JSON list of C-alpha atoms in Angstrom, two decimals:
[
{"chain": "A", "resi": 1, "resn": "MET", "atom": "CA", "xyz": [227.80, -161.40, 121.51]},
{"chain": "A", "resi": 2, "resn": "ASP", "atom": "CA", "xyz": [230.36, -159.25, 123.35]},
{"chain": "A", "resi": 3, "resn": "LYS", "atom": "CA", "xyz": [230.40, -156.87, 120.42]},
{"chain": "A", "resi": 4, "resn": "LEU", "atom": "CA", "xyz": [226.59, -156.50, 120.59]},
{"chain": "A", "resi": 5, "resn": "LYS", "atom": "CA", "xyz": [226.71, -155.81, 124.36]},
{"chain": "A", "resi": 6, "resn": "LYS", "atom": "CA", "xyz": [229.53, -153.35, 123.82]},
{"chain": "A", "resi": 7, "resn": "SER", "atom": "CA", "xyz": [227.55, -151.56, 121.10]},
{"chain": "A", "resi": 8, "resn": "ILE", "atom": "CA", "xyz": [224.48, -151.38, 123.32]},
{"chain": "A", "resi": 9, "resn": "GLN", "atom": "CA", "xyz": [226.58, -150.01, 126.16]},
{"chain": "A", "resi": 10, "resn": "GLN", "atom": "CA", "xyz": [228.10, -147.37, 123.88]},
{"chain": "A", "resi": 11, "resn": "PHE", "atom": "CA", "xyz": [224.56, -146.42, 122.60]},
{"chain": "A", "resi": 12, "resn": "ASP", "atom": "CA", "xyz": [223.31, -146.07, 126.17]},
{"chain": "A", "resi": 13, "resn": "GLU", "atom": "CA", "xyz": [226.23, -143.77, 127.00]},
{"chain": "A", "resi": 14, "resn": "LEU", "atom": "CA", "xyz": [225.24, -141.38, 124.16]},
{"chain": "A", "resi": 15, "resn": "PRO", "atom": "CA", "xyz": [223.18, -138.25, 124.92]},
{"chain": "A", "resi": 16, "resn": "ILE", "atom": "CA", "xyz": [219.44, -138.71, 124.77]},
{"chain": "A", "resi": 17, "resn": "ARG", "atom": "CA", "xyz": [219.08, -136.36, 121.75]},
{"chain": "A", "resi": 18, "resn": "THR", "atom": "CA", "xyz": [221.66, -138.34, 119.78]},
{"chain": "A", "resi": 19, "resn": "ARG", "atom": "CA", "xyz": [220.01, -141.64, 120.68]},
{"chain": "A", "resi": 20, "resn": "LEU", "atom": "CA", "xyz": [216.61, -140.31, 119.50]},
{"chain": "A", "resi": 21, "resn": "MET", "atom": "CA", "xyz": [218.06, -139.19, 116.18]},
{"chain": "A", "resi": 22, "resn": "ILE", "atom": "CA", "xyz": [219.73, -142.56, 115.61]},
{"chain": "A", "resi": 23, "resn": "THR", "atom": "CA", "xyz": [216.50, -144.38, 116.51]},
{"chain": "A", "resi": 24, "resn": "PHE", "atom": "CA", "xyz": [214.43, -142.17, 114.15]},
{"chain": "A", "resi": 25, "resn": "ALA", "atom": "CA", "xyz": [216.95, -142.68, 111.32]},
{"chain": "A", "resi": 26, "resn": "GLY", "atom": "CA", "xyz": [216.82, -146.40, 111.86]},
{"chain": "A", "resi": 27, "resn": "LEU", "atom": "CA", "xyz": [213.03, -146.51, 111.72]},
{"chain": "A", "resi": 28, "resn": "LEU", "atom": "CA", "xyz": [213.06, -144.37, 108.59]},
{"chain": "A", "resi": 29, "resn": "LEU", "atom": "CA", "xyz": [215.52, -146.72, 106.95]},
{"chain": "A", "resi": 30, "resn": "ILE", "atom": "CA", "xyz": [213.33, -149.71, 107.82]},
{"chain": "A", "resi": 31, "resn": "LEU", "atom": "CA", "xyz": [210.27, -147.98, 106.31]},
{"chain": "A", "resi": 32, "resn": "VAL", "atom": "CA", "xyz": [212.18, -147.19, 103.11]},
{"chain": "A", "resi": 33, "resn": "ILE", "atom": "CA", "xyz": [213.39, -150.77, 102.78]},
{"chain": "A", "resi": 34, "resn": "PHE", "atom": "CA", "xyz": [209.85, -152.06, 103.43]},
{"chain": "A", "resi": 35, "resn": "GLU", "atom": "CA", "xyz": [208.34, -149.73, 100.79]},
{"chain": "A", "resi": 36, "resn": "LEU", "atom": "CA", "xyz": [210.92, -150.72, 98.21]},
{"chain": "A", "resi": 37, "resn": "ALA", "atom": "CA", "xyz": [210.41, -154.40, 98.95]},
{"chain": "A", "resi": 38, "resn": "TRP", "atom": "CA", "xyz": [206.58, -154.37, 99.13]},
{"chain": "A", "resi": 39, "resn": "TYR", "atom": "CA", "xyz": [204.90, -151.19, 97.93]},
{"chain": "A", "resi": 40, "resn": "GLY", "atom": "CA", "xyz": [207.34, -150.51, 95.11]},
{"chain": "A", "resi": 41, "resn": "PRO", "atom": "CA", "xyz": [206.15, -153.29, 92.77]},
{"chain": "A", "resi": 42, "resn": "THR", "atom": "CA", "xyz": [202.53, -152.80, 93.87]},
{"chain": "A", "resi": 43, "resn": "ASP", "atom": "CA", "xyz": [202.64, -149.06, 93.12]},
{"chain": "A", "resi": 44, "resn": "SER", "atom": "CA", "xyz": [204.15, -149.73, 89.69]},
{"chain": "A", "resi": 45, "resn": "GLN", "atom": "CA", "xyz": [201.36, -152.17, 88.88]},
{"chain": "A", "resi": 46, "resn": "THR", "atom": "CA", "xyz": [198.80, -149.65, 90.13]},
{"chain": "A", "resi": 47, "resn": "LYS", "atom": "CA", "xyz": [200.17, -146.94, 87.84]},
{"chain": "A", "resi": 48, "resn": "THR", "atom": "CA", "xyz": [200.08, -149.33, 84.88]},
{"chain": "A", "resi": 49, "resn": "VAL", "atom": "CA", "xyz": [196.48, -150.29, 85.59]},
{"chain": "A", "resi": 50, "resn": "LYS", "atom": "CA", "xyz": [195.53, -146.62, 86.04]},
{"chain": "A", "resi": 51, "resn": "GLN", "atom": "CA", "xyz": [197.10, -145.79, 82.67]},
{"chain": "A", "resi": 52, "resn": "GLN", "atom": "CA", "xyz": [195.12, -148.60, 81.06]},
{"chain": "A", "resi": 53, "resn": "ILE", "atom": "CA", "xyz": [191.91, -147.36, 82.71]},
{"chain": "A", "resi": 54, "resn": "ASP", "atom": "CA", "xyz": [192.58, -143.79, 81.52]},
{"chain": "A", "resi": 55, "resn": "SER", "atom": "CA", "xyz": [193.22, -145.04, 77.98]},
{"chain": "A", "resi": 56, "resn": "THR", "atom": "CA", "xyz": [190.02, -147.11, 78.01]},
{"chain": "A", "resi": 57, "resn": "GLU", "atom": "CA", "xyz": [188.00, -144.17, 79.33]},
{"chain": "A", "resi": 58, "resn": "LYS", "atom": "CA", "xyz": [189.33, -141.99, 76.52]},
{"chain": "A", "resi": 59, "resn": "GLN", "atom": "CA", "xyz": [188.34, -144.61, 73.93]},
{"chain": "A", "resi": 60, "resn": "ILE", "atom": "CA", "xyz": [184.86, -144.89, 75.46]},
{"chain": "A", "resi": 61, "resn": "ALA", "atom": "CA", "xyz": [184.45, -141.10, 75.43]},
{"chain": "A", "resi": 62, "resn": "SER", "atom": "CA", "xyz": [185.60, -140.90, 71.81]},
{"chain": "A", "resi": 63, "resn": "THR", "atom": "CA", "xyz": [183.25, -143.70, 70.72]},
{"chain": "A", "resi": 64, "resn": "THR", "atom": "CA", "xyz": [180.35, -142.13, 72.61]},
{"chain": "A", "resi": 65, "resn": "GLN", "atom": "CA", "xyz": [180.95, -138.79, 70.91]},
{"chain": "A", "resi": 66, "resn": "MET", "atom": "CA", "xyz": [181.04, -140.46, 67.48]},
{"chain": "A", "resi": 67, "resn": "LEU", "atom": "CA", "xyz": [177.75, -142.24, 68.20]},
{"chain": "A", "resi": 68, "resn": "GLN", "atom": "CA", "xyz": [176.15, -138.98, 69.36]},
{"chain": "A", "resi": 69, "resn": "GLU", "atom": "CA", "xyz": [177.26, -137.20, 66.19]},
{"chain": "A", "resi": 70, "resn": "LEU", "atom": "CA", "xyz": [176.01, -140.08, 64.06]},
{"chain": "A", "resi": 71, "resn": "ASN", "atom": "CA", "xyz": [172.64, -140.11, 65.78]},
{"chain": "A", "resi": 72, "resn": "LYS", "atom": "CA", "xyz": [172.46, -136.34, 65.48]},
{"chain": "A", "resi": 73, "resn": "GLY", "atom": "CA", "xyz": [173.19, -136.60, 61.76]},
{"chain": "A", "resi": 74, "resn": "ILE", "atom": "CA", "xyz": [170.45, -139.21, 61.28]},
{"chain": "A", "resi": 75, "resn": "TYR", "atom": "CA", "xyz": [168.01, -137.05, 63.27]},
{"chain": "A", "resi": 76, "resn": "ASN", "atom": "CA", "xyz": [168.92, -133.97, 61.28]},
{"chain": "A", "resi": 77, "resn": "GLN", "atom": "CA", "xyz": [168.37, -135.85, 58.02]},
{"chain": "A", "resi": 78, "resn": "ARG", "atom": "CA", "xyz": [164.92, -136.90, 59.16]},
{"chain": "A", "resi": 79, "resn": "ASN", "atom": "CA", "xyz": [164.04, -133.43, 60.46]},
{"chain": "A", "resi": 80, "resn": "ASN", "atom": "CA", "xyz": [165.94, -131.33, 57.94]},
{"chain": "A", "resi": 81, "resn": "PRO", "atom": "CA", "xyz": [163.75, -128.37, 56.86]},
{"chain": "A", "resi": 82, "resn": "LYS", "atom": "CA", "xyz": [164.92, -128.86, 53.30]},
{"chain": "A", "resi": 83, "resn": "GLN", "atom": "CA", "xyz": [163.86, -132.49, 53.43]},
{"chain": "A", "resi": 84, "resn": "THR", "atom": "CA", "xyz": [160.47, -131.43, 54.77]},
{"chain": "A", "resi": 85, "resn": "LEU", "atom": "CA", "xyz": [160.17, -128.77, 52.06]},
{"chain": "A", "resi": 86, "resn": "LEU", "atom": "CA", "xyz": [161.14, -131.31, 49.41]},
{"chain": "A", "resi": 87, "resn": "SER", "atom": "CA", "xyz": [158.40, -133.69, 50.56]},
{"chain": "A", "resi": 88, "resn": "SER", "atom": "CA", "xyz": [155.93, -130.80, 50.53]},
{"chain": "A", "resi": 89, "resn": "LEU", "atom": "CA", "xyz": [157.00, -129.85, 47.02]},
{"chain": "A", "resi": 90, "resn": "ASP", "atom": "CA", "xyz": [156.61, -133.43, 45.82]},
{"chain": "A", "resi": 91, "resn": "GLN", "atom": "CA", "xyz": [153.02, -133.43, 47.08]},
{"chain": "A", "resi": 92, "resn": "GLN", "atom": "CA", "xyz": [152.35, -130.08, 45.40]},
{"chain": "A", "resi": 93, "resn": "VAL", "atom": "CA", "xyz": [153.78, -131.34, 42.12]},
{"chain": "A", "resi": 94, "resn": "ASP", "atom": "CA", "xyz": [151.55, -134.42, 42.20]},
{"chain": "A", "resi": 95, "resn": "GLN", "atom": "CA", "xyz": [148.49, -132.33, 43.02]},
{"chain": "A", "resi": 96, "resn": "ILE", "atom": "CA", "xyz": [149.17, -129.67, 40.40]},
{"chain": "A", "resi": 97, "resn": "GLN", "atom": "CA", "xyz": [150.08, -132.16, 37.70]},
{"chain": "A", "resi": 98, "resn": "SER", "atom": "CA", "xyz": [146.84, -134.03, 38.34]},
{"chain": "A", "resi": 99, "resn": "GLU", "atom": "CA", "xyz": [144.84, -130.81, 38.07]},
{"chain": "A", "resi": 100, "resn": "LEU", "atom": "CA", "xyz": [146.86, -129.70, 35.08]},
{"chain": "A", "resi": 101, "resn": "GLU", "atom": "CA", "xyz": [146.11, -132.91, 33.25]},
{"chain": "A", "resi": 102, "resn": "LYS", "atom": "CA", "xyz": [142.40, -132.37, 33.79]},
{"chain": "A", "resi": 103, "resn": "ARG", "atom": "CA", "xyz": [142.51, -128.75, 32.65]},
{"chain": "A", "resi": 104, "resn": "THR", "atom": "CA", "xyz": [144.91, -129.11, 29.76]},
{"chain": "A", "resi": 105, "resn": "ARG", "atom": "CA", "xyz": [143.94, -132.48, 28.37]},
{"chain": "A", "resi": 106, "resn": "SER", "atom": "CA", "xyz": [142.45, -130.76, 25.34]},
{"chain": "A", "resi": 107, "resn": "LEU", "atom": "CA", "xyz": [144.10, -127.32, 25.60]},
{"chain": "A", "resi": 108, "resn": "VAL", "atom": "CA", "xyz": [146.62, -125.85, 23.20]},
{"chain": "A", "resi": 109, "resn": "ARG", "atom": "CA", "xyz": [150.14, -125.74, 24.65]},
{"chain": "A", "resi": 110, "resn": "PRO", "atom": "CA", "xyz": [151.39, -122.20, 25.45]},
{"chain": "A", "resi": 111, "resn": "GLN", "atom": "CA", "xyz": [154.31, -122.49, 23.06]},
{"chain": "A", "resi": 112, "resn": "ALA", "atom": "CA", "xyz": [151.96, -123.35, 20.18]},
{"chain": "A", "resi": 113, "resn": "MET", "atom": "CA", "xyz": [148.99, -121.10, 20.90]},
{"chain": "A", "resi": 114, "resn": "ALA", "atom": "CA", "xyz": [150.19, -117.80, 19.42]},
{"chain": "A", "resi": 115, "resn": "GLY", "atom": "CA", "xyz": [151.30, -119.41, 16.18]},
{"chain": "A", "resi": 116, "resn": "LEU", "atom": "CA", "xyz": [148.08, -121.37, 15.88]},
{"chain": "A", "resi": 117, "resn": "LEU", "atom": "CA", "xyz": [145.86, -118.31, 16.30]},
{"chain": "A", "resi": 118, "resn": "LYS", "atom": "CA", "xyz": [147.89, -116.29, 13.83]},
{"chain": "A", "resi": 119, "resn": "GLU", "atom": "CA", "xyz": [147.75, -119.12, 11.31]},
{"chain": "A", "resi": 120, "resn": "ILE", "atom": "CA", "xyz": [143.95, -119.33, 11.55]},
{"chain": "A", "resi": 121, "resn": "ILE", "atom": "CA", "xyz": [143.52, -115.62, 10.95]},
{"chain": "A", "resi": 122, "resn": "ASP", "atom": "CA", "xyz": [146.08, -115.58, 8.14]},
{"chain": "A", "resi": 123, "resn": "ASN", "atom": "CA", "xyz": [144.17, -118.37, 6.42]},
{"chain": "A", "resi": 124, "resn": "SER", "atom": "CA", "xyz": [141.00, -116.28, 6.56]},
{"chain": "A", "resi": 125, "resn": "LYS", "atom": "CA", "xyz": [140.85, -113.84, 3.67]},
{"chain": "A", "resi": 126, "resn": "GLN", "atom": "CA", "xyz": [138.16, -111.79, 5.37]},
{"chain": "A", "resi": 127, "resn": "LEU", "atom": "CA", "xyz": [139.94, -111.13, 8.68]},
{"chain": "A", "resi": 128, "resn": "LYS", "atom": "CA", "xyz": [142.91, -108.87, 9.23]},
{"chain": "A", "resi": 129, "resn": "LEU", "atom": "CA", "xyz": [145.11, -109.30, 12.30]},
{"chain": "A", "resi": 130, "resn": "LEU", "atom": "CA", "xyz": [145.91, -105.92, 13.86]},
{"chain": "A", "resi": 131, "resn": "SER", "atom": "CA", "xyz": [147.85, -107.07, 16.92]},
{"chain": "A", "resi": 132, "resn": "LEU", "atom": "CA", "xyz": [148.63, -110.20, 18.91]},
{"chain": "A", "resi": 133, "resn": "GLU", "atom": "CA", "xyz": [150.15, -109.71, 22.35]},
{"chain": "A", "resi": 134, "resn": "LYS", "atom": "CA", "xyz": [151.24, -112.23, 24.94]},
{"chain": "A", "resi": 135, "resn": "GLN", "atom": "CA", "xyz": [150.29, -111.15, 28.45]},
{"chain": "A", "resi": 136, "resn": "ALA", "atom": "CA", "xyz": [152.31, -111.89, 31.60]},
{"chain": "A", "resi": 137, "resn": "PRO", "atom": "CA", "xyz": [151.58, -115.36, 32.97]},
{"chain": "A", "resi": 138, "resn": "VAL", "atom": "CA", "xyz": [149.21, -115.33, 35.93]},
{"chain": "A", "resi": 139, "resn": "PRO", "atom": "CA", "xyz": [149.82, -117.73, 38.87]},
{"chain": "A", "resi": 140, "resn": "LEU", "atom": "CA", "xyz": [146.78, -119.78, 39.78]},
{"chain": "A", "resi": 141, "resn": "TYR", "atom": "CA", "xyz": [147.75, -120.40, 43.41]},
{"chain": "A", "resi": 142, "resn": "GLU", "atom": "CA", "xyz": [148.46, -117.99, 46.21]},
{"chain": "A", "resi": 143, "resn": "PRO", "atom": "CA", "xyz": [151.96, -118.58, 47.63]},
{"chain": "A", "resi": 144, "resn": "THR", "atom": "CA", "xyz": [151.85, -120.39, 50.97]},
{"chain": "A", "resi": 145, "resn": "ALA", "atom": "CA", "xyz": [153.58, -118.98, 54.03]},
{"chain": "A", "resi": 146, "resn": "ASP", "atom": "CA", "xyz": [155.67, -120.60, 56.74]},
{"chain": "A", "resi": 147, "resn": "GLU", "atom": "CA", "xyz": [154.73, -120.43, 60.41]},
{"chain": "A", "resi": 148, "resn": "ASP", "atom": "CA", "xyz": [156.76, -117.25, 60.75]},
{"chain": "A", "resi": 149, "resn": "GLY", "atom": "CA", "xyz": [154.78, -115.64, 57.94]},
{"chain": "A", "resi": 150, "resn": "THR", "atom": "CA", "xyz": [157.51, -115.72, 55.30]},
{"chain": "A", "resi": 151, "resn": "SER", "atom": "CA", "xyz": [156.55, -116.74, 51.79]},
{"chain": "A", "resi": 152, "resn": "GLN", "atom": "CA", "xyz": [157.84, -119.99, 50.32]},
{"chain": "A", "resi": 153, "resn": "ASP", "atom": "CA", "xyz": [159.60, -119.03, 47.10]},
{"chain": "A", "resi": 154, "resn": "ALA", "atom": "CA", "xyz": [160.12, -122.67, 46.22]},
{"chain": "A", "resi": 155, "resn": "GLN", "atom": "CA", "xyz": [156.39, -123.38, 45.95]},
{"chain": "A", "resi": 156, "resn": "VAL", "atom": "CA", "xyz": [155.36, -125.09, 42.73]},
{"chain": "A", "resi": 157, "resn": "GLN", "atom": "CA", "xyz": [152.94, -123.03, 40.62]},
{"chain": "A", "resi": 158, "resn": "MET", "atom": "CA", "xyz": [150.66, -123.45, 37.64]},
{"chain": "A", "resi": 159, "resn": "TYR", "atom": "CA", "xyz": [150.25, -120.47, 35.33]},
{"chain": "A", "resi": 160, "resn": "ARG", "atom": "CA", "xyz": [147.57, -119.14, 33.07]},
{"chain": "A", "resi": 161, "resn": "HIS", "atom": "CA", "xyz": [149.00, -117.79, 29.78]},
{"chain": "A", "resi": 162, "resn": "PRO", "atom": "CA", "xyz": [146.69, -115.18, 28.22]},
{"chain": "A", "resi": 163, "resn": "ILE", "atom": "CA", "xyz": [146.92, -113.72, 24.73]},
{"chain": "A", "resi": 164, "resn": "VAL", "atom": "CA", "xyz": [145.14, -110.53, 23.61]},
{"chain": "A", "resi": 165, "resn": "MET", "atom": "CA", "xyz": [144.43, -110.45, 19.90]},
{"chain": "A", "resi": 166, "resn": "ILE", "atom": "CA", "xyz": [142.80, -107.64, 17.94]},
{"chain": "A", "resi": 167, "resn": "PHE", "atom": "CA", "xyz": [141.60, -108.19, 14.41]},
{"chain": "A", "resi": 168, "resn": "GLU", "atom": "CA", "xyz": [139.30, -106.54, 11.90]},
{"chain": "A", "resi": 169, "resn": "GLY", "atom": "CA", "xyz": [136.57, -108.07, 9.83]},
{"chain": "A", "resi": 170, "resn": "GLY", "atom": "CA", "xyz": [132.83, -108.44, 9.29]},
{"chain": "A", "resi": 171, "resn": "TYR", "atom": "CA", "xyz": [130.43, -109.89, 11.82]},
{"chain": "A", "resi": 172, "resn": "ALA", "atom": "CA", "xyz": [129.84, -113.06, 9.81]},
{"chain": "A", "resi": 173, "resn": "ASP", "atom": "CA", "xyz": [133.59, -113.61, 9.33]},
{"chain": "A", "resi": 174, "resn": "THR", "atom": "CA", "xyz": [134.21, -113.05, 13.03]},
{"chain": "A", "resi": 175, "resn": "GLN", "atom": "CA", "xyz": [131.48, -115.51, 13.93]},
{"chain": "A", "resi": 176, "resn": "ALA", "atom": "CA", "xyz": [132.99, -118.09, 11.59]},
{"chain": "A", "resi": 177, "resn": "PHE", "atom": "CA", "xyz": [136.39, -117.55, 13.19]},
{"chain": "A", "resi": 178, "resn": "LEU", "atom": "CA", "xyz": [135.01, -118.11, 16.68]},
{"chain": "A", "resi": 179, "resn": "LYS", "atom": "CA", "xyz": [133.24, -121.29, 15.58]},
{"chain": "A", "resi": 180, "resn": "GLN", "atom": "CA", "xyz": [136.50, -122.51, 14.09]},
{"chain": "A", "resi": 181, "resn": "LEU", "atom": "CA", "xyz": [138.24, -121.95, 17.43]},
{"chain": "A", "resi": 182, "resn": "GLU", "atom": "CA", "xyz": [135.48, -123.79, 19.27]},
{"chain": "A", "resi": 183, "resn": "SER", "atom": "CA", "xyz": [135.61, -126.75, 16.92]},
{"chain": "A", "resi": 184, "resn": "MET", "atom": "CA", "xyz": [139.38, -127.21, 17.17]},
{"chain": "A", "resi": 185, "resn": "GLN", "atom": "CA", "xyz": [140.53, -130.52, 18.64]},
{"chain": "A", "resi": 186, "resn": "GLN", "atom": "CA", "xyz": [142.90, -128.57, 20.89]},
{"chain": "A", "resi": 187, "resn": "LYS", "atom": "CA", "xyz": [140.95, -125.91, 22.76]},
{"chain": "A", "resi": 188, "resn": "VAL", "atom": "CA", "xyz": [141.69, -122.47, 24.16]},
{"chain": "A", "resi": 189, "resn": "ASN", "atom": "CA", "xyz": [139.94, -120.75, 27.05]},
{"chain": "A", "resi": 190, "resn": "PHE", "atom": "CA", "xyz": [137.78, -117.79, 26.00]},
{"chain": "A", "resi": 191, "resn": "GLU", "atom": "CA", "xyz": [138.23, -115.13, 28.66]},
{"chain": "A", "resi": 192, "resn": "SER", "atom": "CA", "xyz": [136.72, -112.03, 27.09]},
{"chain": "A", "resi": 193, "resn": "PHE", "atom": "CA", "xyz": [135.27, -110.90, 23.78]},
{"chain": "A", "resi": 194, "resn": "GLU", "atom": "CA", "xyz": [134.67, -107.33, 22.69]},
{"chain": "A", "resi": 195, "resn": "PHE", "atom": "CA", "xyz": [132.99, -106.50, 19.38]},
{"chain": "A", "resi": 196, "resn": "SER", "atom": "CA", "xyz": [132.71, -102.96, 18.04]},
{"chain": "A", "resi": 197, "resn": "VAL", "atom": "CA", "xyz": [131.68, -101.61, 14.65]},
{"chain": "A", "resi": 198, "resn": "GLU", "atom": "CA", "xyz": [134.22, -99.14, 13.32]},
{"chain": "A", "resi": 199, "resn": "SER", "atom": "CA", "xyz": [132.68, -98.53, 9.92]},
{"chain": "A", "resi": 200, "resn": "TYR", "atom": "CA", "xyz": [129.89, -100.77, 8.66]},
{"chain": "A", "resi": 201, "resn": "PRO", "atom": "CA", "xyz": [130.27, -103.56, 7.66]},
{"chain": "A", "resi": 202, "resn": "LYS", "atom": "CA", "xyz": [133.81, -103.66, 9.05]},
{"chain": "A", "resi": 203, "resn": "SER", "atom": "CA", "xyz": [134.12, -104.38, 12.77]},
{"chain": "A", "resi": 204, "resn": "LYS", "atom": "CA", "xyz": [136.93, -104.53, 15.27]},
{"chain": "A", "resi": 205, "resn": "VAL", "atom": "CA", "xyz": [137.20, -107.51, 17.60]},
{"chain": "A", "resi": 206, "resn": "THR", "atom": "CA", "xyz": [139.29, -107.75, 20.79]},
{"chain": "A", "resi": 207, "resn": "LEU", "atom": "CA", "xyz": [139.56, -111.35, 21.97]},
{"chain": "A", "resi": 208, "resn": "VAL", "atom": "CA", "xyz": [141.40, -112.67, 25.04]},
{"chain": "A", "resi": 209, "resn": "VAL", "atom": "CA", "xyz": [142.15, -116.39, 25.12]},
{"chain": "A", "resi": 210, "resn": "SER", "atom": "CA", "xyz": [144.41, -118.42, 27.40]},
{"chain": "A", "resi": 211, "resn": "THR", "atom": "CA", "xyz": [145.91, -121.79, 28.16]},
{"chain": "A", "resi": 212, "resn": "TYR", "atom": "CA", "xyz": [147.72, -123.34, 31.16]},
{"chain": "A", "resi": 213, "resn": "SER", "atom": "CA", "xyz": [151.23, -124.53, 31.95]},
{"chain": "A", "resi": 214, "resn": "LEU", "atom": "CA", "xyz": [153.59, -125.34, 34.85]},
{"chain": "A", "resi": 215, "resn": "SER", "atom": "CA", "xyz": [156.19, -123.05, 33.28]},
{"chain": "A", "resi": 216, "resn": "ARG", "atom": "CA", "xyz": [156.08, -119.32, 33.89]},
{"chain": "A", "resi": 217, "resn": "LYS", "atom": "CA", "xyz": [157.91, -118.48, 30.67]},
{"chain": "A", "resi": 218, "resn": "TRP", "atom": "CA", "xyz": [156.45, -118.35, 27.22]},
{"chain": "A", "resi": 219, "resn": "ILE", "atom": "CA", "xyz": [158.23, -120.80, 24.94]},
{"chain": "A", "resi": 220, "resn": "GLY", "atom": "CA", "xyz": [158.26, -120.65, 21.18]},
{"chain": "A", "resi": 221, "resn": "GLY", "atom": "CA", "xyz": [156.27, -118.38, 18.90]}
]
């Protein structure tokens, strides 16, 4: 007790500035001890929780981004221009094939037509084939355009395949040849017929016939 009184007496004898500094240092020490004893563990727990929250937020952001990309991919698949074009092409194919079946049910196939016509004339002793020429296939449908006016190159087409044949013979022989073509089980389309007498009784006949196909190219003879 005497020591405490003596210490207080010595403190009171110190200059005011020194006493203030000692008092401030003491309060600061108390605050430090209090923070270490109370706020230290609490602050550590707070930092741990904050780290966990940050980690969870990052996982949520990553998952959200993945879901957005997945949904975007599904949307793009549904609204992909190529997918839309493919559906349009499928409809065109169905429509054209249906029409083609009606038109070509009894028509000669393009790859067989030239050989068939030549064979018929060769079998006729009275007719002489002068020339037989395959013409460029003619598309039956006008190409459709997109909204921006550009043509769709991928559009499905059906083609008319014409053949121009010139042969020589008499009128009666020519008439018999035409009747033979008309009576064939597999038909050809008669597009034009030109008959001219070169030197009686011989005549020159120019006949254009055609058939149809989905293929632009001539196949076979």
